[in-house]
mmCIF file of C-alpha atoms and ligand atoms in Angstrom:
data_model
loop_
_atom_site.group_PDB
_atom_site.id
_atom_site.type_symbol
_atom_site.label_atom_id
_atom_site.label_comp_id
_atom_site.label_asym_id
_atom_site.label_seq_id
_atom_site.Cartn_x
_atom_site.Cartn_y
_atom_site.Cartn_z
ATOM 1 C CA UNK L 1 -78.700 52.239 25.774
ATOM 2 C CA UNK L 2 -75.776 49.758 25.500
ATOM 3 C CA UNK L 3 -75.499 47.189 28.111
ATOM 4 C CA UNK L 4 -72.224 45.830 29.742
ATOM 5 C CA UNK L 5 -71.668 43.353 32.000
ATOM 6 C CA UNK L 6 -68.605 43.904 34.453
ATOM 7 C CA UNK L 7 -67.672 41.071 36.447
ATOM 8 C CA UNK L 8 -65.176 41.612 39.553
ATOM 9 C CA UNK L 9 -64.472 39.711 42.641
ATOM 10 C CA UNK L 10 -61.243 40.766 43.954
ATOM 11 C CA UNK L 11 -59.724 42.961 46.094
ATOM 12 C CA UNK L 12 -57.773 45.115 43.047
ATOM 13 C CA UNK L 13 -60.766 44.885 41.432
ATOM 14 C CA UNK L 14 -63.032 46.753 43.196
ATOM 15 C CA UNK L 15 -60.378 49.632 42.726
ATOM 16 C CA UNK L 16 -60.342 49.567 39.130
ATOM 17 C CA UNK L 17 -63.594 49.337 38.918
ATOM 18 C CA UNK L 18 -64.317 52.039 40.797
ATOM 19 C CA UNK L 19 -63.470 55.202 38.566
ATOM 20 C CA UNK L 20 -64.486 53.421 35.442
ATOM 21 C CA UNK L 21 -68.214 52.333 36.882
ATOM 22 C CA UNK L 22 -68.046 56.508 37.330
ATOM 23 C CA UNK L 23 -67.527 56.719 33.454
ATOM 24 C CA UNK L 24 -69.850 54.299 32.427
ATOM 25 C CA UNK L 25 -72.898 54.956 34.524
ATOM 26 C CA UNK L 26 -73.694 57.807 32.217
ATOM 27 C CA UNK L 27 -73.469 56.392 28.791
ATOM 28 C CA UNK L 28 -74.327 52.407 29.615
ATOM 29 C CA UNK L 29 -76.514 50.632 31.067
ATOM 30 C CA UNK L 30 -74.358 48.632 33.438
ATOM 31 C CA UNK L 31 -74.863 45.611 34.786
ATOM 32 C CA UNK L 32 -72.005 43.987 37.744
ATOM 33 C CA UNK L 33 -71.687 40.478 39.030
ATOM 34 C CA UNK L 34 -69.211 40.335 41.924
ATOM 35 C CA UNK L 35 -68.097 36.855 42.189
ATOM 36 C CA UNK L 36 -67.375 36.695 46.502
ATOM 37 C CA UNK L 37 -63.858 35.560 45.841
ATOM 38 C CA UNK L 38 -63.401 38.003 47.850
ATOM 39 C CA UNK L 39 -65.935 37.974 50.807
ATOM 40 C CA UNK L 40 -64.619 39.208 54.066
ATOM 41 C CA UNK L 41 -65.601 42.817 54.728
ATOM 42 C CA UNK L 42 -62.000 44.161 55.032
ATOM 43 C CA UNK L 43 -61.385 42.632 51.589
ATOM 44 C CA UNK L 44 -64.912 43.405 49.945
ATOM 45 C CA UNK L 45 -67.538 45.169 51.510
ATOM 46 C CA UNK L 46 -65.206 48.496 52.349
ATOM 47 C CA UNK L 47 -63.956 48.902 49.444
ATOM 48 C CA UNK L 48 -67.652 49.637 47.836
ATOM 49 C CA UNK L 49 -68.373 52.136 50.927
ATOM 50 C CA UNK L 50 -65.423 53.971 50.746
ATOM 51 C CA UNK L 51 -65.040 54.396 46.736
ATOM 52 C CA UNK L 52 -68.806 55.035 46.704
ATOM 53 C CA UNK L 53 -68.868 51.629 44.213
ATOM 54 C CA UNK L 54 -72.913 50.930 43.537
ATOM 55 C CA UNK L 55 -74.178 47.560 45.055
ATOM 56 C CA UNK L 56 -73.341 44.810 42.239
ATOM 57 C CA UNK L 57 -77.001 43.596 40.761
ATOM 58 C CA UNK L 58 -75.702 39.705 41.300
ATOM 59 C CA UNK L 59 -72.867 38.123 44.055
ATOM 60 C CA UNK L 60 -72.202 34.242 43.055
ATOM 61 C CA UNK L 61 -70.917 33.729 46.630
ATOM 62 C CA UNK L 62 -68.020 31.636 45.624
ATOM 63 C CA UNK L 63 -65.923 32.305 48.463
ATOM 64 C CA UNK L 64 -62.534 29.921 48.857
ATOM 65 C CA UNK L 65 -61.853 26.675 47.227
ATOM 66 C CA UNK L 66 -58.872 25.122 44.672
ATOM 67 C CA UNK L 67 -58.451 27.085 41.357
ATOM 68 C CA UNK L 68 -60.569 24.549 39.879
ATOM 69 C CA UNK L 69 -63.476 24.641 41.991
ATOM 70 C CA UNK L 70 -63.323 28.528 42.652
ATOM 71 C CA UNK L 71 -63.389 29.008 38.794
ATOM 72 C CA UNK L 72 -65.505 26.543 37.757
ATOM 73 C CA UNK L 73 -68.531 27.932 40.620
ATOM 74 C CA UNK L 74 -67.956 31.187 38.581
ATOM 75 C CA UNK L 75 -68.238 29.904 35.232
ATOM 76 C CA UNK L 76 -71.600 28.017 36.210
ATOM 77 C CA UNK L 77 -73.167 30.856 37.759
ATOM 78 C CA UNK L 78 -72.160 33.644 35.505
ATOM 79 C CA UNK L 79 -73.053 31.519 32.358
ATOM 80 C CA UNK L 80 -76.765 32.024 33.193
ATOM 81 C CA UNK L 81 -76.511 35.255 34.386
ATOM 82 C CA UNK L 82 -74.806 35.968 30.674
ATOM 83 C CA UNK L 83 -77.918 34.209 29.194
ATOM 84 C CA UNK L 84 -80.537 36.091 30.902
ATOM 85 C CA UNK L 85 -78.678 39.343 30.231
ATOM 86 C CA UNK L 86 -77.412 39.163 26.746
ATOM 87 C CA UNK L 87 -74.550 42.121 27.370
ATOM 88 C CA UNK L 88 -73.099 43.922 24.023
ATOM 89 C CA UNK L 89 -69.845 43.424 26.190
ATOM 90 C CA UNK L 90 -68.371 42.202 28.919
ATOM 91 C CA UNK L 91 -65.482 43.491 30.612
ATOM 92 C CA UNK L 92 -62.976 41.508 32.691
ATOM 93 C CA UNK L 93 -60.330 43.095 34.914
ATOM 94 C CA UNK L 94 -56.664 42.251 35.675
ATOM 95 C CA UNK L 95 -55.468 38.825 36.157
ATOM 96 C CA UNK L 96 -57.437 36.398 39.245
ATOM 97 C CA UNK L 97 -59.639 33.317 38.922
ATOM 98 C CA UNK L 98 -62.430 35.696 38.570
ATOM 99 C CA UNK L 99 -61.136 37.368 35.339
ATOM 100 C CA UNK L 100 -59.876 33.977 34.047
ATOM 101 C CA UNK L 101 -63.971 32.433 35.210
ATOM 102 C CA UNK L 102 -65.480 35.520 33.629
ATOM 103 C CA UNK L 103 -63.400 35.060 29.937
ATOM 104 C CA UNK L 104 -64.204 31.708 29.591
ATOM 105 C CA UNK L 105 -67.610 31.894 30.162
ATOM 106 C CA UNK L 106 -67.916 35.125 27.787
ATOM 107 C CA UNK L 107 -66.169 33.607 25.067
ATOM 108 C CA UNK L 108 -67.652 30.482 24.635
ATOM 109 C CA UNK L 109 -71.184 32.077 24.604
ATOM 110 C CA UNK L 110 -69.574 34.144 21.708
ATOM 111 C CA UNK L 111 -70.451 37.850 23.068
ATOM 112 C CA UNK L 112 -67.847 40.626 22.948
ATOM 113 C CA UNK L 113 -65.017 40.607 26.018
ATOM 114 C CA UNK L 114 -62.773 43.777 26.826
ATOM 115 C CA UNK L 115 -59.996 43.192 28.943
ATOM 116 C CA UNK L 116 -58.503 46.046 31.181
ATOM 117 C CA UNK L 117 -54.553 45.670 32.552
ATOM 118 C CA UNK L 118 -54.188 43.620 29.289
ATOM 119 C CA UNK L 119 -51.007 42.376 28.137
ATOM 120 C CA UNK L 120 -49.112 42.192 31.187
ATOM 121 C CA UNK L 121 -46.181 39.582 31.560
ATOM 122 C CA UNK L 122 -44.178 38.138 34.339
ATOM 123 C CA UNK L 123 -43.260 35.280 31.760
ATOM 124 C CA UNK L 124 -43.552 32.804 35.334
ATOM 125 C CA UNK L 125 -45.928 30.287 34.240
ATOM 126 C CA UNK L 126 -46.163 29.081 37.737
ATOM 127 C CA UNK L 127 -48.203 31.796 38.832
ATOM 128 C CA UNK L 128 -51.799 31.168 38.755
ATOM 129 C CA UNK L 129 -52.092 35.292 37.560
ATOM 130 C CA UNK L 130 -49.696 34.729 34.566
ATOM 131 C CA UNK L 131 -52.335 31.696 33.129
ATOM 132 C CA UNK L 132 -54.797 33.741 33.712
ATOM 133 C CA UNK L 133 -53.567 36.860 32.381
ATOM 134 C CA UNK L 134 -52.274 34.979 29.227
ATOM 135 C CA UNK L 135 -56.105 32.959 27.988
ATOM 136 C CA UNK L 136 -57.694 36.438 28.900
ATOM 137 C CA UNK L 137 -55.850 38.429 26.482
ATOM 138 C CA UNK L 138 -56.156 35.927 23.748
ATOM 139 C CA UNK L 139 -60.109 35.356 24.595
ATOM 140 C CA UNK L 140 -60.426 39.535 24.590
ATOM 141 C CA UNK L 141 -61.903 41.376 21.653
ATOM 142 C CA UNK L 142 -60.823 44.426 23.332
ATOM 143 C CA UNK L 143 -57.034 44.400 25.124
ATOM 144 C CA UNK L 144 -56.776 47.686 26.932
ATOM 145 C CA UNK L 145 -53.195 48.147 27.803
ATOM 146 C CA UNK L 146 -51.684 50.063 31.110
ATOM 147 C CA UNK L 147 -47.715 50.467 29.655
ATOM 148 C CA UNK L 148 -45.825 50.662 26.322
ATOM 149 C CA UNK L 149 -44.302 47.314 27.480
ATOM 150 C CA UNK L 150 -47.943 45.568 27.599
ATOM 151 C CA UNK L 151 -48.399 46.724 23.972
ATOM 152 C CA UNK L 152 -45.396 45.196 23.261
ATOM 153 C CA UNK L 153 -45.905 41.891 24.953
ATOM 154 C CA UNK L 154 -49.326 41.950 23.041
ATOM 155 C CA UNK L 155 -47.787 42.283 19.361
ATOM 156 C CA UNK L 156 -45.102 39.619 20.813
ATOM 157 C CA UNK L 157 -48.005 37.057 21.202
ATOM 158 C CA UNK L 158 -50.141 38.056 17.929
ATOM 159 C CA UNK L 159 -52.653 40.096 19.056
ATOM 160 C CA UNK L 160 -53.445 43.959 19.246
ATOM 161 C CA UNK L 161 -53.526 46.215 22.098
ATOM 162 C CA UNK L 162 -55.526 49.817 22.877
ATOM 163 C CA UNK L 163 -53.025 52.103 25.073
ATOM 164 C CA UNK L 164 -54.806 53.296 27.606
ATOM 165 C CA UNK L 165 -52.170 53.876 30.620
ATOM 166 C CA UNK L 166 -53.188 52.665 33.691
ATOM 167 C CA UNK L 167 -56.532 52.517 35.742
ATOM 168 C CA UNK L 168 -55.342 52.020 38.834
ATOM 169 C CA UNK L 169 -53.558 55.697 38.523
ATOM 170 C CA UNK L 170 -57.013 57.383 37.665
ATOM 171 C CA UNK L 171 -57.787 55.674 41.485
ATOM 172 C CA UNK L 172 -54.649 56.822 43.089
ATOM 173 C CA UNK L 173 -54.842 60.439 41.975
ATOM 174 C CA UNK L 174 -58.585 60.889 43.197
ATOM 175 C CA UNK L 175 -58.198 59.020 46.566
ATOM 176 C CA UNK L 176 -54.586 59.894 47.185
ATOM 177 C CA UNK L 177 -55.700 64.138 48.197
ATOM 178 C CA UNK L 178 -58.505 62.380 50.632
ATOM 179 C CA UNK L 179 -55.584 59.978 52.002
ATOM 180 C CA UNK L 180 -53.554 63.491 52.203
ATOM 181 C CA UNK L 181 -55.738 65.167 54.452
ATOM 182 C CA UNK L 182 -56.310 62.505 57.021
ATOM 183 C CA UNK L 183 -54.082 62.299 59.913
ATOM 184 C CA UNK L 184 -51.227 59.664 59.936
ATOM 185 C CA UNK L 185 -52.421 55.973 61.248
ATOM 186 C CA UNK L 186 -48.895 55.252 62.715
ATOM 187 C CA UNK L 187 -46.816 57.696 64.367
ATOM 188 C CA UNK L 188 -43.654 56.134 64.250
ATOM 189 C CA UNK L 189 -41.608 55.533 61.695
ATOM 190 C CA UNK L 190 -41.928 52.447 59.059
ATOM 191 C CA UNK L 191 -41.996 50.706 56.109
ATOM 192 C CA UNK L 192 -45.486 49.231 54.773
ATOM 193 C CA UNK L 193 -45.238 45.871 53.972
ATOM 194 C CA UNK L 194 -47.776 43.066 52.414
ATOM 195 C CA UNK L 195 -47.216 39.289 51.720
ATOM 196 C CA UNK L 196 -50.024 37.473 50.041
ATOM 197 C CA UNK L 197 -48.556 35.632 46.461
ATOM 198 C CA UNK L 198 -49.160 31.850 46.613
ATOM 199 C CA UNK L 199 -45.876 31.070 46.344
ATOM 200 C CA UNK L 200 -44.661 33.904 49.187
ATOM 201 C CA UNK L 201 -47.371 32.004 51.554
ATOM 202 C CA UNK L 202 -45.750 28.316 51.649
ATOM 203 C CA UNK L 203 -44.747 27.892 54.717
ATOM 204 C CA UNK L 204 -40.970 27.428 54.532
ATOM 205 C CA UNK L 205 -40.856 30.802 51.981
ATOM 206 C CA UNK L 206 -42.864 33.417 53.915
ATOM 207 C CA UNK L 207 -40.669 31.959 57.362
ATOM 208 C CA UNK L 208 -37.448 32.671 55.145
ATOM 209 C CA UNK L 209 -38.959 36.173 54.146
ATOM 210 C CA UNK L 210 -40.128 36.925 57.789
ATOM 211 C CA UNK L 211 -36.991 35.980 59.495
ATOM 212 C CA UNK L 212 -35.093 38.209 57.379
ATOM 213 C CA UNK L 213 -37.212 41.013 58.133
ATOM 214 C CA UNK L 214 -36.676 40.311 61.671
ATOM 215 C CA UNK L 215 -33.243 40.696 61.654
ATOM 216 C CA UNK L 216 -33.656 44.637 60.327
ATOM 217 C CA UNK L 217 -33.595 47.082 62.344
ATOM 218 C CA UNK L 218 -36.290 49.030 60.919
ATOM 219 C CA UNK L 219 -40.078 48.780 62.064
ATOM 220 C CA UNK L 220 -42.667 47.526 59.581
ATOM 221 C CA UNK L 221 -46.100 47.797 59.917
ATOM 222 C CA UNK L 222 -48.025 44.712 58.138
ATOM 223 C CA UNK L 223 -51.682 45.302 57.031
ATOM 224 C CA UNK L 224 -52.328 41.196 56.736
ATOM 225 C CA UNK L 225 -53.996 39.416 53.972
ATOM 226 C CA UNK L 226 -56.317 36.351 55.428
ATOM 227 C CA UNK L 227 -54.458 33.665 53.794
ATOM 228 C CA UNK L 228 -51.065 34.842 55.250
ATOM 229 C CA UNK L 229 -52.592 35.690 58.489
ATOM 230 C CA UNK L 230 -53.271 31.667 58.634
ATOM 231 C CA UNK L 231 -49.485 30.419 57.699
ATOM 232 C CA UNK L 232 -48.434 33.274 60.252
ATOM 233 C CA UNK L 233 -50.012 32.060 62.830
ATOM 234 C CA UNK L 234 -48.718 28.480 62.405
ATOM 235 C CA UNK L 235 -45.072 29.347 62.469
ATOM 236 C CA UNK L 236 -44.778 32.238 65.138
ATOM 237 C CA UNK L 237 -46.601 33.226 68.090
ATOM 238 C CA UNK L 238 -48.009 37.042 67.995
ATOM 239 C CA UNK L 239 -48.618 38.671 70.520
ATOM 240 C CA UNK L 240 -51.010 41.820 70.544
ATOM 241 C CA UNK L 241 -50.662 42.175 67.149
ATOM 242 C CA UNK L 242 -47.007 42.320 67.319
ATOM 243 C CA UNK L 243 -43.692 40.073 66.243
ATOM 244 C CA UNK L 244 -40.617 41.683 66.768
ATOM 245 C CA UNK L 245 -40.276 44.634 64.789
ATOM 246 C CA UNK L 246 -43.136 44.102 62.824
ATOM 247 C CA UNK L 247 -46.950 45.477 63.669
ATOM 248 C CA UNK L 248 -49.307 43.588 62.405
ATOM 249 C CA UNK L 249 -52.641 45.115 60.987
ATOM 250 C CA UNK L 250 -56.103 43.948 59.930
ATOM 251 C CA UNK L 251 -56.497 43.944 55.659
ATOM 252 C CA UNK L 252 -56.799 48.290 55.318
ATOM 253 C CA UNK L 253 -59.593 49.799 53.235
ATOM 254 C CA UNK L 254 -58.206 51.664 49.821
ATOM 255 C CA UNK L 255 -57.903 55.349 51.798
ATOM 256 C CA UNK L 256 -56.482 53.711 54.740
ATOM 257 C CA UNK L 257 -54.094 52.015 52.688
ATOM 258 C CA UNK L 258 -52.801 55.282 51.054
ATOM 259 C CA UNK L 259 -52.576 57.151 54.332
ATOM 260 C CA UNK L 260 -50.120 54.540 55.239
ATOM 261 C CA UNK L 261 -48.354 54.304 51.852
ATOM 262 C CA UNK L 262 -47.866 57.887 51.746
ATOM 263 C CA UNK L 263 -46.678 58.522 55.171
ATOM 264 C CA UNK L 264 -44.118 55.605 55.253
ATOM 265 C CA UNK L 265 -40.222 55.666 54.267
ATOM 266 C CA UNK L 266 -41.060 52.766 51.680
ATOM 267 C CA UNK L 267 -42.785 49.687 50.848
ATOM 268 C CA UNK L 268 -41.839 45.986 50.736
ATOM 269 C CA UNK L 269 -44.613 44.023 49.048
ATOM 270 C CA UNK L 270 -45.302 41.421 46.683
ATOM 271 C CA UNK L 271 -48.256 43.148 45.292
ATOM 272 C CA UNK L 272 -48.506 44.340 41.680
ATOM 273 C CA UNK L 273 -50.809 47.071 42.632
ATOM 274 C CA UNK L 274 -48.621 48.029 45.463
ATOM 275 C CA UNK L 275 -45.709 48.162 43.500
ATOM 276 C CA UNK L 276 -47.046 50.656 41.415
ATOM 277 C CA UNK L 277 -49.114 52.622 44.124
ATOM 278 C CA UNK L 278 -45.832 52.781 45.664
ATOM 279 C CA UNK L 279 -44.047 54.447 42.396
ATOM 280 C CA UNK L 280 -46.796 56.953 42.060
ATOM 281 C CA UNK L 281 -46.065 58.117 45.472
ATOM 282 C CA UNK L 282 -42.730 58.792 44.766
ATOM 283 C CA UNK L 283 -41.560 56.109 47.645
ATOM 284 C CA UNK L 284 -38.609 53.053 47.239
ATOM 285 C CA UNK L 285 -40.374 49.838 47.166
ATOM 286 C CA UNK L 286 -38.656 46.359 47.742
ATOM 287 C CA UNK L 287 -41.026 43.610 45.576
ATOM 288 C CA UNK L 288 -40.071 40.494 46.781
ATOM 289 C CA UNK L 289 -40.026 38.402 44.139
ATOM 290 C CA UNK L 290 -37.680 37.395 41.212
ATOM 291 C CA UNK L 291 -39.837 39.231 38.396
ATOM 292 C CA UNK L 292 -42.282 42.005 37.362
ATOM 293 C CA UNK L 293 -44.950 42.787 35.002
ATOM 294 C CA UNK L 294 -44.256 46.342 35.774
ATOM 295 C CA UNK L 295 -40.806 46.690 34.680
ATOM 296 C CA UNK L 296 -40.641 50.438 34.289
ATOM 297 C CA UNK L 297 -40.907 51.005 38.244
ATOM 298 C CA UNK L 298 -37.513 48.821 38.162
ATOM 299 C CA UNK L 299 -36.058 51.955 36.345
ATOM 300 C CA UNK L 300 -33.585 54.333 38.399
ATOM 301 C CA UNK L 301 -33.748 51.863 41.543
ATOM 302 C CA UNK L 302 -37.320 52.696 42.173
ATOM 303 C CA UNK L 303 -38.307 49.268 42.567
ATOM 304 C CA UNK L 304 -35.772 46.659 43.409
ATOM 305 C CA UNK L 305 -36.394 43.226 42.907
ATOM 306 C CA UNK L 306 -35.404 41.186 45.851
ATOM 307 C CA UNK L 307 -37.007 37.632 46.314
ATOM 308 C CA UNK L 308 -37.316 36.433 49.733
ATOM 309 C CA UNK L 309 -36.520 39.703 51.491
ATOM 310 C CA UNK L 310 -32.512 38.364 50.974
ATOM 311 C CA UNK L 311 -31.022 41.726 50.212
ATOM 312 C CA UNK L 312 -29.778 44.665 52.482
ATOM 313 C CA UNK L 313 -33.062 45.696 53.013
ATOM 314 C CA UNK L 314 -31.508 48.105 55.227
ATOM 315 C CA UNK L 315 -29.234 50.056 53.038
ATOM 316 C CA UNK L 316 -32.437 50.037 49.975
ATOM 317 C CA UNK L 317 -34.259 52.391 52.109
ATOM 318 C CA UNK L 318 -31.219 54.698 52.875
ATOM 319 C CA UNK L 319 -30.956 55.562 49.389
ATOM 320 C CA UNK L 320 -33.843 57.849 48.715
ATOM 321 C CA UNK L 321 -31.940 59.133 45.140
ATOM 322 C CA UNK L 322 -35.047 58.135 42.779
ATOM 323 C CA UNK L 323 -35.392 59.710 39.359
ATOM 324 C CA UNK L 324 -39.189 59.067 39.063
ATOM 325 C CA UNK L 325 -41.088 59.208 35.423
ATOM 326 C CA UNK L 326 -44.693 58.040 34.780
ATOM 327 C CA UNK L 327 -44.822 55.714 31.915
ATOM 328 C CA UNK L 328 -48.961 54.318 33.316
ATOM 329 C CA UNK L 329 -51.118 57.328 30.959
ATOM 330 C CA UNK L 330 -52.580 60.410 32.807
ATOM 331 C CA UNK L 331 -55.167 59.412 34.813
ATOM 332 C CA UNK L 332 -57.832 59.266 32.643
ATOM 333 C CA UNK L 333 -57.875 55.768 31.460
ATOM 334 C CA UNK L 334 -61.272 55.491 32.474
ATOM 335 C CA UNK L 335 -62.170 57.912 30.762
ATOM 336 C CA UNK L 336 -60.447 56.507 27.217
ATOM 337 C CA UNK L 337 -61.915 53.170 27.886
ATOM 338 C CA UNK L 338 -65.530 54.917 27.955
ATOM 339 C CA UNK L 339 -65.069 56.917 24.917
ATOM 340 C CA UNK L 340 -63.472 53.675 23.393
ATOM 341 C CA UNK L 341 -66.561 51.621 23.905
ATOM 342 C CA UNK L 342 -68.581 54.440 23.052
ATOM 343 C CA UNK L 343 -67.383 54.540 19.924
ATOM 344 C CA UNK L 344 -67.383 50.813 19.133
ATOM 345 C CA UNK L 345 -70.452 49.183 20.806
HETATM 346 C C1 UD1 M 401 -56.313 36.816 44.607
HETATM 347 C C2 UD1 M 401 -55.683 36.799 43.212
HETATM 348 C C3 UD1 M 401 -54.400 37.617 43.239
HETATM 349 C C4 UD1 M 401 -54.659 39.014 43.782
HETATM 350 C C5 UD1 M 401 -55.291 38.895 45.158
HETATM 351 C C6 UD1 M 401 -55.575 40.232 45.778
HETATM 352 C C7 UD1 M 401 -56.128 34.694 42.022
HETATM 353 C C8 UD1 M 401 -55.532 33.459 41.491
HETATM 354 N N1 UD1 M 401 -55.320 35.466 42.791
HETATM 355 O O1 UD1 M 401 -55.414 36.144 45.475
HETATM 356 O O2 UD1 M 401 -53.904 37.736 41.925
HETATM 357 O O3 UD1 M 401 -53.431 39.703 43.885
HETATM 358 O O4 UD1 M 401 -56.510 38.151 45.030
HETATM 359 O O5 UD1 M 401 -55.853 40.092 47.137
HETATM 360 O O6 UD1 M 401 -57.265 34.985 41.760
HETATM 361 N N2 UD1 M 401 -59.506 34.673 52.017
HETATM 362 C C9 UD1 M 401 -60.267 35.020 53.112
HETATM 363 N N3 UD1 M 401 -61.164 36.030 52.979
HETATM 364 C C10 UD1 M 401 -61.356 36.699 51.811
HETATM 365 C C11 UD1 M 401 -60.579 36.320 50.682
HETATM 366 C C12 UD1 M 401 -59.648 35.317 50.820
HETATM 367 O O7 UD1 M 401 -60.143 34.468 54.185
HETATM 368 O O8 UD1 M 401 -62.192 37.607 51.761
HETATM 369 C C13 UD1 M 401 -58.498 33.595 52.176
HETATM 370 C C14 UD1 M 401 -59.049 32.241 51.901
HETATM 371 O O9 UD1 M 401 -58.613 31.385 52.872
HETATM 372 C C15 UD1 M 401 -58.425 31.836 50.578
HETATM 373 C C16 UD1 M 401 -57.157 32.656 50.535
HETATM 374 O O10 UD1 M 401 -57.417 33.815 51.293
HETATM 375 O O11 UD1 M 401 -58.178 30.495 50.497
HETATM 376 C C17 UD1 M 401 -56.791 33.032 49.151
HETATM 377 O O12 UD1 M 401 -57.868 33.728 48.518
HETATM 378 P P1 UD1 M 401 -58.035 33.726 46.920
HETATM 379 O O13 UD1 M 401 -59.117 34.658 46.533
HETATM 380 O O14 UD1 M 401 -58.081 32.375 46.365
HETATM 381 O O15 UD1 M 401 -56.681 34.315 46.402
HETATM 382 P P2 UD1 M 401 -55.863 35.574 46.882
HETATM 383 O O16 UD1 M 401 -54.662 35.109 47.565
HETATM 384 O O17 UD1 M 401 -56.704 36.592 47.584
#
């Protein structure tokens, strides 16, 4: 049998990984490395419970640090685990300091990299994701891509993609009907929102974005990443879990997450995953920021782009006329990326 070597360590991860490791559990034998980047249980350890994800063989225990330090720990540690292991591939998903650590490392020990969510572009170089997103593809043997437009980007910059649609809709489809037939976690009703992009989390941007969600009149509930929780907590007092109209909540597992996406009236987020979650639920979503790697959801007024929450937030969620059309594959991109490797290793 084949070996691969998946390494993950972040929060989106552990949801793409989770109907592919179904795939290749039958025709690999696969090895995962999760890096800790990720190491609070709300942002980890649930996510492996509830998606039924099998216990990765090796956790580096990163945790926190500068980019640097966070992805040179990785590098260190996952070169010997690469050594001792010999893969016939590695795969690498999406676009954080873990994919970026795990690429590196894979390429300079000259053993075969695949790359799922390839080709994606927000063409902002001062993300951290966009740097990462960019050496990963060009380091990849393999560039799986979620949308026509990744393939495109791809050929832009030289190099060749696989379509495969997206991954992250093979997860939404499965969990979504166990999502369905919980009850509602919030009676009233809201909008979902989620904050967590480094440059959303300076202090004097995420007070513009808050304040202008304070002056709505609509209630949002506000499942809270760690590192916004902190800047939060500097510049306002909460009080049981509450500012103004907004309800704060702890970080929500992946089912928990799509029980509240599907019973809100829309989403405001800065998340790529969320962004697209929120298209395949048929729901407006607000992305507040100035770009996006998934352009199709801006199609029809699905997604509007809105950076600092300075738009008539209001009046966005009124309009509920959405022409919706899925340009991510069918849901069984784990299932192509198998047969792929299958095929090739
Ligand atoms: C990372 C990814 C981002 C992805 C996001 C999903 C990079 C560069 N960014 O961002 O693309 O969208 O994950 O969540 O890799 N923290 C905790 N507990 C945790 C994890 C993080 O307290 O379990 C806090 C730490 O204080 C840390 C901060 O959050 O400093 C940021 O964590 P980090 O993993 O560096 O980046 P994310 O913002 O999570």
């Amino acid at each position: 049998m084949k070996k691969i070597l998946t390494i993950i360590g972040a929060r989106p991860q552990f949801i793409k990984h989770a109907p592919l490791q179904k795939e290749l559990k039958n025709h690999f034998n696969e090895i995962v490395v999760h890096t800790g980047q990720h190491y609070d249980n709300n942002m980890s350890e649930i996510f492996f419970k509830e998606m039924e994800i099998d216990k990765p063989k090796y956790n580096l225990n990163v945790g926190s640090s500068t980019h640097a330090e966070q992805t040179g720990k990785i590098m260190i540690l996952f070169e010997e685990i690469l050594m001792n292991e010999k893969p016939d591939c590695v795969i690498i998903y999406g676009d954080t300091n873990s994919t970026l650590a795990g690429a590196l490392t894979t390429a300079k020990l000259k053993m075969r990299l695949a790359h799922i969510e390839a080709g994606m572009r927000s063409f902002n170089m001062n993300m951290p994701e966009e740097i990462n997103r960019i050496i990963s593809d060009r380091l990849s043997d393999y560039n799986f891509a979620p949308s026509f437009t990744a393939m495109e980007n791809l050929e832009n910059e030289g190099m060749e993609g696989i379509f495969t649609g997206d991954i992250m809709y093979d997860a939404f489809l499965k969990y979504s009907k166990i999502a369905k037939k919980q009850e509602r976690l919030i009676e009233y009703d809201y909008i979902l929102m989620t904050i967590h992009r480094e440059s959303n989390t300076l202090e004097e941007n995420l007070k513009r974005i808050i304040d202008n969600i304070l002056k709505t009149q609509l209630k949002f509930v506000f499942p809270i990443h760690p590192r916004t929780r902190k800047i939060i907590n500097k510049l306002y007092e909460i009080k049981d879990n509450k500012l103004g109209n907004i309800e704060f909540l702890q970080p929500q597992g992946y089912i928990e997450l799509l029980n509240l996406l599907i019973n809100s009236n829309g989403v405001l987020t800065d998340s790529g995953g969320l962004q697209k979650e929120t298209f395949f639920a048929k729901k407006k979503c607000i992305t507040v920021r100035n770009e996006t790697e998934w352009v199709e959801t801006l199609q029809n007024n699905a997604n509007i782009l809105c950076p600092f929450a300075e738009c008539n937030i209001e009046s966005i969620f009124q309009d509920s006329n959405i022409k919706f059309k899925n340009y991510y594959g069918n849901g069984n991109t784990s299932e192509i990326i198998n047969n792929f490797l299958m095929e090739r290793l």
